[in-house]
Short mmCIF file of C-alpha atoms and ligand atoms in Angstrom, two decimals:
data_model
loop_
_atom_site.label_atom_id
_atom_site.label_comp_id
_atom_site.label_asym_id
_atom_site.label_seq_id
_atom_site.Cartn_x
_atom_site.Cartn_y
_atom_site.Cartn_z
CA THR A 1 22.93 39.65 -24.53
CA ASN A 2 24.44 36.36 -25.53
CA PRO A 3 22.01 33.68 -24.31
CA SER A 4 24.87 31.24 -23.85
CA GLU A 5 26.41 33.34 -21.06
CA VAL A 6 25.51 32.85 -17.43
CA SER A 7 25.99 36.51 -16.45
CA ILE A 8 22.35 37.49 -17.12
CA PHE A 9 21.33 35.04 -14.39
CA THR A 10 23.71 36.34 -11.75
CA ARG A 11 22.72 39.90 -12.62
CA ARG A 12 18.96 39.51 -12.76
CA GLU A 13 17.75 36.21 -11.30
CA SER A 14 16.82 36.17 -7.62
CA ASP A 15 19.36 34.71 -5.23
CA ALA A 16 16.60 32.37 -4.07
CA ARG A 17 17.11 30.45 -7.30
CA SER A 18 20.86 30.42 -7.13
CA TYR A 19 21.28 26.61 -7.16
CA CYS A 20 21.87 26.70 -10.89
CA ARG A 21 24.90 28.95 -10.43
CA GLY A 22 26.69 25.85 -9.18
CA PHE A 23 26.12 24.44 -12.65
CA ASP A 24 28.22 26.87 -14.61
CA ALA A 25 26.74 26.31 -18.06
CA VAL A 26 23.66 27.22 -20.13
CA PHE A 27 21.78 24.17 -21.32
CA THR A 28 20.28 24.18 -24.77
CA SER A 29 19.02 20.66 -25.45
CA ALA A 30 18.37 17.37 -23.73
CA GLN A 31 17.70 13.81 -24.82
CA GLY A 32 17.17 10.72 -22.70
CA SER A 33 19.53 10.90 -19.75
CA GLU A 34 21.83 13.56 -21.17
CA MET A 35 21.80 17.35 -21.45
CA THR A 36 23.90 19.50 -23.78
CA SER A 37 25.22 22.97 -22.99
CA SER A 38 25.68 25.90 -25.35
CA ASP A 39 29.34 25.04 -25.89
CA GLY A 40 28.37 21.59 -27.14
CA ARG A 41 29.40 19.74 -23.98
CA ARG A 42 27.31 16.74 -22.99
CA TYR A 43 26.42 15.99 -19.40
CA ILE A 44 24.89 12.89 -17.89
CA ASP A 45 21.84 13.86 -15.86
CA PHE A 46 21.56 12.28 -12.38
CA LEU A 47 19.21 15.03 -11.19
CA ALA A 48 16.49 14.66 -13.83
CA GLY A 49 14.33 17.50 -12.57
CA CYS A 50 14.46 16.02 -9.07
CA SER A 51 12.50 12.94 -10.13
CA SER A 52 10.32 14.84 -12.65
CA LEU A 53 11.94 13.10 -15.61
CA ASN A 54 11.69 9.44 -14.65
CA TYR A 55 11.26 8.56 -18.32
CA GLY A 56 14.12 10.83 -19.47
CA HIS A 57 14.22 14.02 -21.51
CA ASN A 58 12.14 14.22 -24.67
CA ASP A 59 11.17 10.58 -24.85
CA PRO A 60 10.46 10.12 -28.60
CA ASP A 61 7.05 8.46 -28.15
CA LEU A 62 5.83 11.04 -25.64
CA LYS A 63 7.16 13.82 -27.86
CA ASP A 64 5.34 12.40 -30.91
CA ALA A 65 2.09 12.18 -28.94
CA LEU A 66 2.42 15.80 -27.86
CA ILE A 67 3.36 17.08 -31.32
CA ALA A 68 0.42 15.21 -32.86
CA HIS A 69 -1.93 16.75 -30.30
CA ILE A 70 -0.65 20.26 -31.01
CA GLN A 71 -0.61 19.69 -34.78
CA ALA A 72 -4.29 18.77 -34.64
CA ASP A 73 -5.10 21.95 -32.68
CA GLY A 74 -5.93 19.81 -29.64
CA VAL A 75 -7.09 21.73 -26.58
CA ALA A 76 -4.15 23.09 -24.55
CA HIS A 77 -6.05 24.80 -21.75
CA GLY A 78 -9.46 23.37 -21.02
CA LEU A 79 -10.38 24.93 -17.69
CA ASP A 80 -13.75 23.71 -16.43
CA MET A 81 -14.26 21.57 -19.57
CA HIS A 82 -14.26 17.87 -20.19
CA THR A 83 -11.67 17.15 -22.88
CA ASP A 84 -10.70 14.06 -24.82
CA ALA A 85 -7.13 14.29 -23.49
CA LYS A 86 -8.40 14.22 -19.89
CA ALA A 87 -10.77 11.32 -20.60
CA GLU A 88 -7.96 9.33 -22.20
CA PHE A 89 -5.60 9.97 -19.30
CA ILE A 90 -8.18 8.94 -16.69
CA THR A 91 -9.01 5.81 -18.71
CA ALA A 92 -5.33 4.84 -18.95
CA PHE A 93 -4.74 5.57 -15.25
CA GLU A 94 -7.73 3.42 -14.32
CA GLU A 95 -6.66 0.58 -16.60
CA HIS A 96 -2.93 0.45 -15.85
CA ILE A 97 -2.70 1.75 -12.28
CA LEU A 98 -5.94 1.66 -10.28
CA THR A 99 -7.78 -1.45 -11.47
CA PRO A 100 -4.83 -3.88 -11.20
CA ARG A 101 -4.38 -2.75 -7.57
CA GLY A 102 -8.06 -2.85 -6.71
CA MET A 103 -7.92 0.88 -5.86
CA SER A 104 -11.27 2.67 -5.86
CA HIS A 105 -9.71 6.13 -5.55
CA LYS A 106 -11.05 9.11 -7.47
CA LEU A 107 -8.74 11.54 -9.26
CA MET A 108 -8.66 15.20 -8.30
CA PHE A 109 -6.52 17.38 -10.53
CA THR A 110 -4.99 20.13 -8.46
CA GLY A 111 -2.76 23.08 -9.25
CA PRO A 112 0.24 21.87 -11.24
CA THR A 113 2.75 21.37 -8.43
CA GLY A 114 3.43 18.86 -5.70
CA ALA A 115 2.84 21.55 -3.09
CA ASN A 116 -0.64 22.23 -4.43
CA ALA A 117 -1.51 18.53 -4.39
CA VAL A 118 -0.38 18.41 -0.74
CA GLU A 119 -2.46 21.50 0.10
CA ALA A 120 -5.51 19.79 -1.41
CA ALA A 121 -4.81 16.54 0.46
CA MET A 122 -4.54 18.32 3.81
CA LYS A 123 -7.73 20.31 3.17
CA ILE A 124 -9.66 17.19 2.15
CA ALA A 125 -8.58 15.38 5.34
CA ARG A 126 -9.55 18.35 7.49
CA LYS A 127 -12.95 18.66 5.86
CA ALA A 128 -13.63 14.91 5.90
CA THR A 129 -12.84 14.54 9.60
CA GLY A 130 -13.84 17.95 10.92
CA ARG A 131 -10.46 18.07 12.68
CA SER A 132 -7.55 20.38 12.03
CA ASN A 133 -4.41 18.79 13.46
CA ILE A 134 -2.13 17.01 10.98
CA VAL A 135 0.71 14.72 12.01
CA ALA A 136 3.83 15.04 9.85
CA PHE A 137 7.36 13.76 10.39
CA THR A 138 10.87 14.94 11.05
CA ASN A 139 12.81 15.51 7.83
CA GLY A 140 9.64 15.31 5.73
CA PHE A 141 9.34 17.60 2.72
CA HIS A 142 5.96 18.46 1.24
CA GLY A 143 6.37 21.78 -0.60
CA VAL A 144 6.79 25.47 0.08
CA THR A 145 3.25 26.86 0.21
CA GLN A 146 1.98 27.73 3.69
CA GLY A 147 0.17 24.46 4.50
CA ALA A 148 2.69 22.13 2.85
CA LEU A 149 5.51 24.11 4.41
CA ALA A 150 4.01 23.70 7.85
CA ALA A 151 4.16 19.93 7.27
CA THR A 152 7.77 20.18 6.09
CA GLY A 153 10.27 19.17 8.75
CA ASN A 154 13.37 21.23 8.05
CA SER A 155 12.83 24.71 9.49
CA TYR A 156 15.33 26.11 6.95
CA HIS A 157 12.64 25.85 4.29
CA ARG A 158 10.42 28.27 6.16
CA GLY A 159 13.00 30.82 5.11
CA GLY A 160 12.66 32.96 8.20
CA ALA A 161 9.39 34.14 6.63
CA GLY A 162 7.37 33.81 9.83
CA THR A 163 5.40 30.79 8.57
CA THR A 164 3.74 29.08 11.51
CA LEU A 165 3.24 25.37 12.01
CA ASN A 166 -0.39 26.05 11.35
CA GLY A 167 -2.02 23.01 12.94
CA VAL A 168 0.73 20.52 12.16
CA THR A 169 2.37 18.37 14.82
CA ARG A 170 5.77 16.89 14.06
CA MET A 171 6.59 13.34 15.12
CA PRO A 172 9.83 11.34 14.73
CA TYR A 173 10.15 9.40 11.45
CA ASP A 174 11.18 5.77 11.31
CA GLY A 175 14.75 5.38 12.59
CA TYR A 176 14.88 8.85 14.14
CA PHE A 177 15.78 7.42 17.53
CA ALA A 178 18.73 5.63 15.88
CA GLY A 179 18.30 2.22 17.45
CA CYS A 180 17.03 3.60 20.78
CA GLY A 181 13.36 2.83 20.34
CA ASP A 182 10.56 2.54 17.85
CA THR A 183 9.07 5.86 16.79
CA ALA A 184 5.71 4.19 16.06
CA ASP A 185 5.54 3.29 19.77
CA PHE A 186 6.22 6.94 20.55
CA LEU A 187 3.42 8.11 18.25
CA GLU A 188 1.05 5.56 19.76
CA ALA A 189 1.86 6.71 23.28
CA MET A 190 1.36 10.35 22.30
CA LEU A 191 -1.99 9.56 20.66
CA ASN A 192 -3.20 7.59 23.67
CA ASP A 193 -2.13 10.04 26.36
CA ARG A 194 -4.42 13.02 26.77
CA SER A 195 -1.70 14.87 28.62
CA SER A 196 0.58 14.76 25.54
CA GLY A 197 -1.39 17.66 24.07
CA LEU A 198 -1.59 15.90 20.71
CA ASP A 199 -5.00 16.78 19.27
CA ALA A 200 -6.79 13.98 17.43
CA PRO A 201 -5.36 14.22 13.92
CA ALA A 202 -7.26 14.73 10.69
CA ALA A 203 -4.43 13.02 8.88
CA ILE A 204 -1.00 11.51 9.09
CA ILE A 205 1.11 12.57 6.12
CA LEU A 206 4.41 10.97 5.14
CA GLU A 207 6.81 9.97 2.39
CA THR A 208 7.80 6.30 2.32
CA VAL A 209 11.29 7.47 1.30
CA GLN A 210 12.13 11.02 2.34
CA GLY A 211 13.55 12.61 -0.81
CA GLU A 212 14.67 16.02 0.38
CA GLY A 213 15.19 14.83 3.95
CA GLY A 214 18.18 12.64 3.04
CA LEU A 215 16.71 9.43 1.54
CA ASN A 216 15.50 8.05 4.86
CA VAL A 217 13.50 4.88 4.27
CA ALA A 218 10.46 3.83 6.27
CA SER A 219 10.35 0.08 6.85
CA ARG A 220 7.38 -2.03 5.83
CA PRO A 221 6.43 -2.92 9.44
CA TRP A 222 6.70 0.74 10.51
CA LEU A 223 4.44 1.84 7.67
CA GLN A 224 1.91 -0.82 8.62
CA ARG A 225 1.97 0.32 12.26
CA ILE A 226 1.44 3.94 11.20
CA ALA A 227 -1.45 2.91 8.93
CA GLU A 228 -3.04 1.03 11.86
CA LEU A 229 -2.53 3.96 14.23
CA ALA A 230 -4.12 6.34 11.70
CA LYS A 231 -7.12 4.07 11.37
CA LYS A 232 -7.51 3.66 15.11
CA ALA A 233 -7.26 7.42 15.63
CA GLY A 234 -9.86 8.11 12.90
CA ALA A 235 -7.23 9.95 10.85
CA LEU A 236 -6.67 9.65 7.10
CA LEU A 237 -3.37 8.30 5.87
CA ILE A 238 -1.83 10.55 3.21
CA ILE A 239 1.13 9.17 1.29
CA ASP A 240 3.04 11.95 -0.44
CA ASP A 241 4.35 10.15 -3.51
CA VAL A 242 5.34 13.33 -5.36
CA GLN A 243 9.02 12.35 -5.47
CA ALA A 244 8.98 8.61 -4.68
CA GLY A 245 6.07 7.74 -6.99
CA CYS A 246 5.84 7.02 -10.72
CA GLY A 247 8.37 4.17 -10.57
CA ARG A 248 11.19 5.83 -8.66
CA THR A 249 11.25 3.06 -6.05
CA GLY A 250 10.76 0.26 -8.57
CA THR A 251 6.97 0.02 -8.51
CA PHE A 252 4.49 2.65 -9.70
CA PHE A 253 3.58 3.70 -6.16
CA SER A 254 6.29 3.67 -3.51
CA PHE A 255 3.88 1.83 -1.17
CA ASP A 256 2.89 -0.93 -3.61
CA ASP A 257 4.75 -3.65 -1.70
CA MET A 258 4.15 -2.23 1.78
CA GLY A 259 0.77 -3.79 2.60
CA ILE A 260 -0.92 -0.44 3.26
CA SER A 261 -3.85 1.24 1.58
CA PRO A 262 -3.53 5.04 1.86
CA ASP A 263 -6.74 7.08 1.95
CA ILE A 264 -5.10 9.84 -0.07
CA VAL A 265 -2.08 9.84 -2.39
CA THR A 266 -0.38 12.90 -3.85
CA LEU A 267 1.40 12.79 -7.20
CA ALA A 268 3.17 15.44 -9.30
CA LYS A 269 6.73 15.61 -10.74
CA SER A 270 6.91 12.55 -13.08
CA ILE A 271 3.18 11.94 -13.51
CA SER A 272 3.12 13.95 -16.77
CA GLY A 273 6.12 11.89 -17.89
CA PHE A 274 7.60 14.76 -19.87
CA GLY A 275 8.47 17.43 -17.35
CA LEU A 276 5.16 19.21 -17.87
CA PRO A 277 3.48 20.57 -14.74
CA MET A 278 0.72 18.38 -13.32
CA GLY A 279 -0.55 17.76 -9.78
CA LEU A 280 -2.92 14.98 -8.82
CA VAL A 281 -4.60 13.77 -5.65
CA LEU A 282 -6.05 10.27 -5.39
CA VAL A 283 -8.78 10.06 -2.82
CA LYS A 284 -10.94 7.21 -1.61
CA PRO A 285 -14.54 7.93 -2.75
CA GLU A 286 -15.83 8.21 0.84
CA TYR A 287 -13.45 11.14 1.40
CA ASP A 288 -14.19 12.93 -1.86
CA VAL A 289 -15.77 15.75 0.12
CA MET A 290 -14.63 18.95 -1.61
CA GLY A 291 -17.43 20.93 -3.24
CA PRO A 292 -17.03 22.75 -6.54
CA ALA A 293 -14.51 25.63 -6.29
CA GLU A 294 -13.39 24.64 -2.79
CA HIS A 295 -9.97 23.84 -4.19
CA ASN A 296 -9.70 25.32 -7.66
CA GLY A 297 -6.87 26.83 -9.68
CA THR A 298 -6.53 28.12 -13.23
CA PHE A 299 -3.83 25.75 -14.36
CA ARG A 300 -5.18 22.51 -12.97
CA GLY A 301 -5.48 19.81 -15.59
CA ASN A 302 -3.13 20.92 -18.35
CA ASN A 303 -4.08 19.02 -21.49
CA HIS A 304 -0.55 18.77 -22.86
CA ALA A 305 0.39 17.08 -19.61
CA PHE A 306 -2.58 14.70 -19.95
CA VAL A 307 -1.39 13.69 -23.42
CA THR A 308 2.17 12.86 -22.36
CA ALA A 309 1.03 11.33 -19.04
CA ARG A 310 -1.24 8.92 -20.87
CA ALA A 311 1.50 8.03 -23.37
CA ALA A 312 3.89 7.38 -20.45
CA LEU A 313 1.43 5.06 -18.70
CA GLU A 314 0.86 3.12 -21.90
CA LYS A 315 4.51 2.91 -22.83
CA PHE A 316 6.06 2.10 -19.48
CA TRP A 317 3.39 0.56 -17.28
CA ALA A 318 1.41 -1.64 -19.66
CA SER A 319 3.77 -4.58 -19.00
CA ASP A 320 6.10 -5.71 -16.19
CA GLU A 321 9.30 -5.39 -18.23
CA PHE A 322 9.98 -1.79 -17.25
CA GLN A 323 10.00 -2.74 -13.56
CA LEU A 324 12.61 -5.43 -14.21
CA ASP A 325 14.79 -2.84 -15.98
CA ILE A 326 14.48 -0.55 -12.97
CA SER A 327 15.65 -3.22 -10.54
CA ARG A 328 18.66 -4.08 -12.71
CA ARG A 329 19.66 -0.42 -12.93
CA ALA A 330 19.09 0.05 -9.21
CA GLN A 331 21.64 -2.69 -8.58
CA LEU A 332 24.20 -0.85 -10.74
CA VAL A 333 23.56 2.33 -8.76
CA GLU A 334 23.95 0.49 -5.48
CA ASP A 335 27.26 -1.07 -6.59
CA GLY A 336 28.62 2.34 -7.66
CA LEU A 337 27.55 3.99 -4.43
CA GLN A 338 29.10 1.19 -2.39
CA THR A 339 32.45 1.97 -4.06
CA ILE A 340 32.12 5.57 -2.87
CA ALA A 341 31.03 4.50 0.60
CA ASP A 342 34.20 2.39 0.80
CA LEU A 343 36.31 5.48 0.07
CA VAL A 344 34.81 7.80 2.67
CA PRO A 345 35.11 6.91 6.37
CA CYS A 346 31.72 6.28 8.02
CA ALA A 347 29.81 6.86 4.77
CA GLN A 348 26.41 5.22 4.61
CA LEU A 349 24.19 4.15 1.71
CA LYS A 350 20.72 5.70 1.81
CA GLY A 351 17.38 5.25 0.04
CA ARG A 352 16.05 2.39 -2.03
CA SER A 353 15.80 1.31 -5.67
CA MET A 354 16.44 4.28 -8.03
CA MET A 355 16.05 6.78 -5.21
CA ARG A 356 19.51 6.20 -3.86
CA GLY A 357 22.40 8.09 -2.37
CA VAL A 358 25.33 8.08 -0.02
CA ASP A 359 25.64 10.06 3.19
CA VAL A 360 29.25 11.27 3.29
CA GLY A 361 28.93 12.94 6.69
CA SER A 362 29.11 16.61 5.75
CA GLY A 363 27.49 19.03 3.37
CA ALA A 364 30.86 20.51 2.48
CA LEU A 365 32.25 17.15 1.39
CA ALA A 366 29.13 16.15 -0.52
CA GLY A 367 29.09 19.56 -2.26
CA ASP A 368 32.76 19.25 -3.16
CA ILE A 369 32.26 15.81 -4.71
CA CYS A 370 29.21 16.97 -6.69
CA ALA A 371 31.03 20.11 -7.94
CA ARG A 372 33.97 18.01 -9.15
CA ALA A 373 31.56 15.57 -10.79
CA PHE A 374 29.95 18.45 -12.66
CA GLN A 375 33.34 19.55 -13.97
CA ARG A 376 33.68 16.04 -15.40
CA GLY A 377 30.24 16.08 -17.02
CA LEU A 378 27.73 14.83 -14.43
CA ILE A 379 24.72 16.75 -13.15
CA ILE A 380 23.97 15.74 -9.57
CA GLU A 381 22.68 17.33 -6.33
CA THR A 382 22.66 16.66 -2.61
CA SER A 383 19.87 16.30 -0.05
CA GLY A 384 19.52 15.82 3.70
CA PRO A 385 19.22 18.24 6.61
CA GLU A 386 22.81 19.42 6.09
CA ASP A 387 23.04 18.52 2.37
CA GLU A 388 25.28 15.65 3.37
CA VAL A 389 23.70 13.04 1.10
CA ILE A 390 24.82 12.74 -2.54
CA LYS A 391 21.62 11.83 -4.30
CA ILE A 392 21.16 9.92 -7.54
CA LEU A 393 17.85 10.42 -9.32
CA ALA A 394 18.86 9.29 -12.81
CA PRO A 395 15.99 8.73 -15.26
CA LEU A 396 14.65 5.20 -14.82
CA THR A 397 15.27 4.70 -18.53
CA THR A 398 19.01 5.51 -18.37
CA PRO A 399 20.88 2.93 -20.46
CA ASP A 400 23.17 0.72 -18.37
CA GLU A 401 26.27 2.09 -20.14
CA THR A 402 25.34 5.70 -19.39
CA LEU A 403 24.52 4.83 -15.80
CA LYS A 404 27.92 3.18 -15.39
CA ALA A 405 29.66 6.16 -17.05
CA GLY A 406 27.92 8.57 -14.66
CA LEU A 407 28.79 6.43 -11.65
CA ASP A 408 32.41 6.28 -12.80
CA ILE A 409 32.51 10.09 -12.92
CA LEU A 410 31.09 10.25 -9.41
CA ILE A 411 33.53 7.65 -8.12
CA GLY A 412 36.43 9.59 -9.74
CA ALA A 413 35.29 12.79 -8.03
CA ALA A 414 35.06 11.00 -4.68
CA GLN A 415 38.55 9.53 -5.19
CA ASP A 416 39.91 13.03 -5.89
CA VAL A 417 38.52 14.27 -2.61
CA ALA A 418 39.51 11.19 -0.63
CA ASN A 419 43.14 11.41 -1.83
N1 PMP B 1 6.34 16.50 -1.82
C1 PMP B 1 7.52 15.90 -2.00
C2 PMP B 1 7.75 14.56 -1.39
C3 PMP B 1 8.53 16.53 -2.75
O1 PMP B 1 9.72 15.94 -2.90
C4 PMP B 1 8.26 17.80 -3.32
C5 PMP B 1 9.31 18.53 -4.16
N2 PMP B 1 10.62 18.25 -3.93
C6 PMP B 1 7.02 18.37 -3.11
C7 PMP B 1 6.07 17.70 -2.36
C8 PMP B 1 6.69 19.71 -3.68
O2 PMP B 1 6.54 19.64 -5.05
P1 PMP B 1 6.64 20.96 -5.91
O3 PMP B 1 8.06 21.41 -5.85
O4 PMP B 1 6.22 20.55 -7.30
O5 PMP B 1 5.71 21.94 -5.30
#
């Protein structure tokens, strides 16, 4: 078998993982915001592991830290052990993230995926409150394990597998009534009316920007209302920052400027900074109720991930400069997307900061534009209930020139289709 040929994948890899067949190449190396295929072609990466590579591919400083750790026979797998790598990560997280925000949260390392962090968060809330109902929102995405899937809005993701909603009640997200009423008022009415059938919730779980759901943005006042309603109802507020966290929206947490204080936060994707698997739940000490082994997992707390995660915090979050770079790049992305929106009738910009996209009205059109962009050397995917949103998740470190080059490819693809 020639490893540079795609046929092995179509022959042997499950159809459930057939996304990559749309990217008709075999990738062999990656650096910064670019990937190279086996035929030597370079592609600009606007997918970046779906927000898992906020600091780009193979960042040299993170790579050096990892190589040094391995070279010194540092612990790779330290299940049930304290390790120096874990201590150093927790110290850096406390210093650069928690203390400056006055957050007292404890860190719970979960299984190494976003879904597992969400499972843990839901279980903690249920145990802490003694309740089972969880309020989640339309178009939310929280992962594909049974609990997280129940909280996920789009029924497509349940895959016809018979997964039940398992104690989750769905409510309309901000803007769902499209100008015909405030969905926080609706939630409040449902909570206050015994006849609504809405059981007192253990938690309200939400994304501040819905990544998979089409880059829907919750407003600051809406988030504050929801936080108040959670408090009044005796429910914990869980912010799922798996995709929107780690700088994607311009600040480390997506809720940093929202005036809310979530009881639980989930992180995964970019927390390791290097594409290594890591899941993390932040929980206020008063809700740190799980006993030993109540939520365990063999691969929780991977030490290689701790090493790169710590290096990422120290490199990118020790000063404010990185955040200024993000906002400048976000403006470039917005300008490029506006050009596309001007080409497509009724197109709409979505998302915020570096979690941005354009709704072009149909999945077929969005898919066509992305496929043409790939032919021209840009890796990009869609999101939204009908895949109608072209979504840019470029690494936050993408140089301005590369960002502009990628946007130009996308604009060219959109022009092709519009003509
Ligand atoms: N929560 C959110 C907000 C996500 O975007 C995702 C993944 N797209 C998940 C949870 C699940 O993460 P994972 O795929 O690592 O299980």
